[in-house]
GROMACS .gro file of C-alpha atoms in nm:
model
  192
    1GLN     CA    1   0.000   0.000   0.000
    2ARG     CA    2   0.302   0.232  -0.001
    3ARG     CA    3   0.305   0.505  -0.261
    4LEU     CA    4   0.643   0.405  -0.398
    5THR     CA    5   0.808   0.064  -0.418
    6ASN     CA    6   1.156   0.005  -0.278
    7VAL     CA    7   1.316  -0.219  -0.543
    8LYS     CA    8   1.583  -0.355  -0.307
    9LEU     CA    9   1.327  -0.461  -0.045
   10LEU     CA   10   1.106  -0.616  -0.312
   11ALA     CA   11   1.399  -0.818  -0.450
   12GLU     CA   12   1.498  -0.935  -0.101
   13PHE     CA   13   1.139  -1.036  -0.025
   14ILE     CA   14   1.119  -1.238  -0.349
   15HIS     CA   15   1.446  -1.417  -0.269
   16VAL     CA   16   1.343  -1.504   0.087
   17THR     CA   17   1.003  -1.627  -0.031
   18LEU     CA   18   1.145  -1.836  -0.317
   19ASN     CA   19   1.413  -1.981  -0.090
   20LYS     CA   20   1.136  -2.155   0.108
   21VAL     CA   21   1.029  -2.362  -0.193
   22MET     CA   22   1.337  -2.403  -0.416
   23ASP     CA   23   1.713  -2.365  -0.435
   24VAL     CA   24   1.785  -1.999  -0.508
   25SER     CA   25   2.140  -1.994  -0.378
   26ASN     CA   26   2.237  -1.847  -0.716
   27PHE     CA   27   1.979  -1.584  -0.795
   28TYR     CA   28   1.956  -1.227  -0.914
   29ILE     CA   29   1.722  -0.964  -1.048
   30ALA     CA   30   1.870  -0.723  -1.302
   31LEU     CA   31   1.708  -0.397  -1.416
   32HIS     CA   32   1.812  -0.202  -1.724
   33ASP     CA   33   1.906   0.150  -1.614
   34VAL     CA   34   1.881   0.311  -1.958
   35ALA     CA   35   1.990   0.658  -1.841
   36HIS     CA   36   2.320   0.527  -1.703
   37LYS     CA   37   2.363   0.243  -1.957
   38GLU     CA   38   2.393  -0.006  -1.671
   39LEU     CA   39   2.243  -0.322  -1.533
   40TYR     CA   40   2.132  -0.256  -1.177
   41MET     CA   41   2.106  -0.565  -0.960
   42PRO     CA   42   1.917  -0.485  -0.640
   43ILE     CA   43   1.994  -0.841  -0.532
   44LEU     CA   44   2.272  -1.075  -0.637
   45ILE     CA   45   2.318  -1.403  -0.454
   46ASP     CA   46   2.590  -1.627  -0.595
   47ASP     CA   47   2.777  -1.907  -0.417
   48TYR     CA   48   3.059  -1.907  -0.672
   49LEU     CA   49   3.123  -1.532  -0.645
   50LYS     CA   50   3.080  -1.549  -0.266
   51VAL     CA   51   2.837  -1.258  -0.265
   52THR     CA   52   2.517  -1.239  -0.072
   53ASP     CA   53   2.246  -0.981  -0.097
   54ASN     CA   54   2.466  -0.703  -0.236
   55GLU     CA   55   2.362  -0.445  -0.491
   56PHE     CA   56   2.566  -0.430  -0.810
   57ARG     CA   57   2.586  -0.206  -1.112
   58ILE     CA   58   2.768  -0.318  -1.424
   59PRO     CA   59   2.790  -0.163  -1.771
   60PHE     CA   60   2.510  -0.273  -2.003
   61GLY     CA   61   2.697  -0.484  -2.254
   62ASN     CA   62   2.670  -0.804  -2.452
   63GLY     CA   63   2.595  -1.050  -2.172
   64ILE     CA   64   2.328  -1.315  -2.144
   65THR     CA   65   2.114  -1.096  -1.916
   66GLU     CA   66   2.122  -0.809  -2.162
   67HIS     CA   67   2.031  -1.055  -2.440
   68ILE     CA   68   1.723  -1.170  -2.245
   69ILE     CA   69   1.608  -0.809  -2.198
   70LEU     CA   70   1.677  -0.687  -2.551
   71ASN     CA   71   1.533  -0.995  -2.723
   72LYS     CA   72   1.238  -1.034  -2.484
   73GLN     CA   73   1.327  -1.399  -2.454
   74VAL     CA   74   1.304  -1.668  -2.187
   75ILE     CA   75   1.621  -1.877  -2.174
   76ILE     CA   76   1.621  -2.218  -2.005
   77LYS     CA   77   1.936  -2.414  -2.081
   78ASP     CA   78   2.182  -2.660  -1.936
   79LYS     CA   79   2.555  -2.580  -1.947
   80LYS     CA   80   2.627  -2.720  -2.294
   81GLU     CA   81   2.312  -2.572  -2.447
   82LEU     CA   82   2.388  -2.232  -2.294
   83GLN     CA   83   2.747  -2.232  -2.421
   84ALA     CA   84   2.634  -2.326  -2.773
   85TYR     CA   85   2.357  -2.064  -2.764
   86CYS     CA   86   2.599  -1.792  -2.651
   87LYS     CA   87   2.851  -1.887  -2.915
   88GLN     CA   88   2.583  -1.882  -3.187
   89HIS     CA   89   2.457  -1.536  -3.080
   90HIS     CA   90   2.801  -1.390  -2.990
   91ILE     CA   91   2.702  -1.344  -2.626
   92LYS     CA   92   2.958  -1.299  -2.350
   93LEU     CA   93   2.916  -1.517  -2.041
   94ARG     CA   94   3.030  -1.352  -1.718
   95GLY     CA   95   3.164  -1.549  -1.424
   96LYS     CA   96   3.150  -1.925  -1.390
   97ASN     CA   97   2.929  -2.113  -1.632
   98ALA     CA   98   2.623  -2.255  -1.459
   99GLU     CA   99   2.524  -2.619  -1.493
  100PHE     CA  100   2.164  -2.505  -1.541
  101TYR     CA  101   2.038  -2.155  -1.621
  102VAL     CA  102   1.691  -1.998  -1.617
  103GLY     CA  103   1.646  -1.635  -1.725
  104ILE     CA  104   1.308  -1.467  -1.763
  105PRO     CA  105   1.254  -1.112  -1.892
  106LEU     CA  106   1.060  -0.857  -1.686
  107LYS     CA  107   0.797  -0.650  -1.867
  108SER     CA  108   0.587  -0.350  -1.767
  109GLU     CA  109   0.346  -0.158  -1.990
  110GLY     CA  110   0.472  -0.349  -2.293
  111LYS     CA  111   0.837  -0.255  -2.229
  112TYR     CA  112   1.102  -0.503  -2.122
  113PHE     CA  113   1.305  -0.353  -1.839
  114GLY     CA  114   1.492  -0.635  -1.669
  115ALA     CA  115   1.537  -1.005  -1.601
  116ILE     CA  116   1.505  -1.247  -1.313
  117VAL     CA  117   1.761  -1.527  -1.315
  118MET     CA  118   1.829  -1.841  -1.118
  119GLN     CA  119   2.108  -2.082  -1.191
  120SER     CA  120   2.276  -2.384  -1.039
  121TYR     CA  121   2.641  -2.488  -1.028
  122LYS     CA  122   2.550  -2.840  -0.911
  123LYS     CA  123   2.630  -3.118  -1.160
  124ASN     CA  124   2.326  -3.272  -1.332
  125TYR     CA  125   2.087  -3.037  -1.150
  126GLN     CA  126   1.783  -2.896  -1.325
  127PHE     CA  127   1.502  -2.675  -1.205
  128GLY     CA  128   1.168  -2.851  -1.246
  129ASN     CA  129   0.876  -2.722  -1.451
  130GLU     CA  130   0.698  -2.615  -1.131
  131ASN     CA  131   0.998  -2.403  -1.026
  132ILE     CA  132   1.024  -2.246  -1.370
  133GLY     CA  133   0.647  -2.184  -1.378
  134LEU     CA  134   0.666  -2.015  -1.038
  135LEU     CA  135   0.953  -1.794  -1.156
  136LYS     CA  136   0.755  -1.694  -1.467
  137PHE     CA  137   0.458  -1.606  -1.246
  138ILE     CA  138   0.681  -1.396  -1.018
  139ALA     CA  139   0.828  -1.217  -1.322
  140THR     CA  140   0.472  -1.123  -1.423
  141GLN     CA  141   0.396  -0.997  -1.072
  142ILE     CA  142   0.715  -0.787  -1.066
  143GLY     CA  143   0.597  -0.629  -1.391
  144TYR     CA  144   0.261  -0.543  -1.229
  145VAL     CA  145   0.436  -0.389  -0.928
  146PHE     CA  146   0.652  -0.169  -1.152
  147GLU     CA  147   0.351  -0.075  -1.363
  148ARG     CA  148   0.156   0.029  -1.054
  149THR     CA  149   0.456   0.222  -0.923
  150GLN     CA  150   0.491   0.411  -1.251
  151TRP     CA  151   0.119   0.495  -1.250
  152GLN     CA  152   0.144   0.619  -0.892
  153GLU     CA  153   0.449   0.834  -0.969
  154THR     CA  154   0.269   0.984  -1.270
  155LEU     CA  155  -0.041   1.051  -1.060
  156ILE     CA  156   0.166   1.215  -0.783
  157ASN     CA  157   0.343   1.437  -1.038
  158GLN     CA  158   0.012   1.537  -1.198
  159GLU     CA  159  -0.141   1.607  -0.859
  160GLU     CA  160   0.152   1.830  -0.763
  161HIS     CA  161   0.133   2.011  -1.097
  162TYR     CA  162  -0.240   2.083  -1.072
  163ARG     CA  163  -0.214   2.179  -0.706
  164SER     CA  164   0.058   2.429  -0.800
  165LEU     CA  165  -0.161   2.574  -1.076
  166VAL     CA  166  -0.459   2.613  -0.842
  167GLU     CA  167  -0.259   2.753  -0.551
  168ASN     CA  168  -0.073   3.006  -0.768
  169SER     CA  169  -0.378   3.116  -0.961
  170SER     CA  170  -0.503   3.476  -0.936
  171GLU     CA  171  -0.860   3.350  -0.901
  172ILE     CA  172  -1.041   3.201  -0.607
  173ILE     CA  173  -1.121   2.837  -0.665
  174GLY     CA  174  -1.351   2.658  -0.425
  175VAL     CA  175  -1.537   2.332  -0.387
  176ALA     CA  176  -1.874   2.325  -0.212
  177ASN     CA  177  -2.066   2.015  -0.110
  178LYS     CA  178  -2.437   1.957  -0.182
  179ASP     CA  179  -2.532   2.151   0.135
  180GLY     CA  180  -2.340   2.458   0.018
  181VAL     CA  181  -2.058   2.413   0.269
  182PHE     CA  182  -1.715   2.490   0.125
  183GLU     CA  183  -1.481   2.191   0.154
  184TYR     CA  184  -1.192   2.359  -0.024
  185ILE     CA  185  -1.087   2.713  -0.107
  186SER     CA  186  -0.761   2.785  -0.289
  187GLU     CA  187  -0.468   2.962  -0.124
  188SER     CA  188  -0.522   3.258  -0.355
  189VAL     CA  189  -0.815   3.370  -0.136
  190CYS     CA  190  -0.562   3.512   0.115
  191ARG     CA  191  -0.386   3.723  -0.149
  192ILE     CA  192  -0.709   3.842  -0.310
   0.00000   0.00000   0.00000
C-alpha cells in the first residue's frame, strides 16, 4: 500500500520467499538503467562469487542478461546448451558457467526492463517445470508492481502540478458540497 516501491526490499522479499520452496542460492534480479547504460542488480546471490544480498551495477553490454532483456526472450538451458547458444549469438558469459540456467525477462506496460535469473552450479541439476512456472509467475507480478509504481508516480506528479496551478492562480477556486458548505478554497483567497 506504499506510494512508492523500494526495489531492493522487493527483490529481497522475493528471494526469501522463493528460498522456502526451491534452491535460489544463485539468484539475481537485473534492471536495465537506460539513463546510465547499466544493469542494476538490487539483489545478487551467488555461491561461486561469494556474494550475498549485495547491490551491483555493471555496464550494459553483450551478456546473457542483456540478451534476455533486448530480445524479450526466456532462456532455459543446461551448461552445454547455454554455451552453444551464446557462441551462436556472440554473447559474452560472465563469471563461472552454470550447470543449469533460467532467465526470464521482466515486462511492464509493454516494455522489457529487466530479467530475473536463477542458476545452479550443481552437476546434473535442473530446475523442475513447477519451479520455472513459479519464476515466470513472479516475473509477471514484478511487472505489475513496476507498472503500478509508474502509474502512482505519474499521478503524484500530476497532482503536484495541478495543485501548483490552483494555488498560484489569481482566481479564487472553491469546492462546495451539496449543502453549500465549502470543503476547499484555494490559497489565492488570502492574497485576493
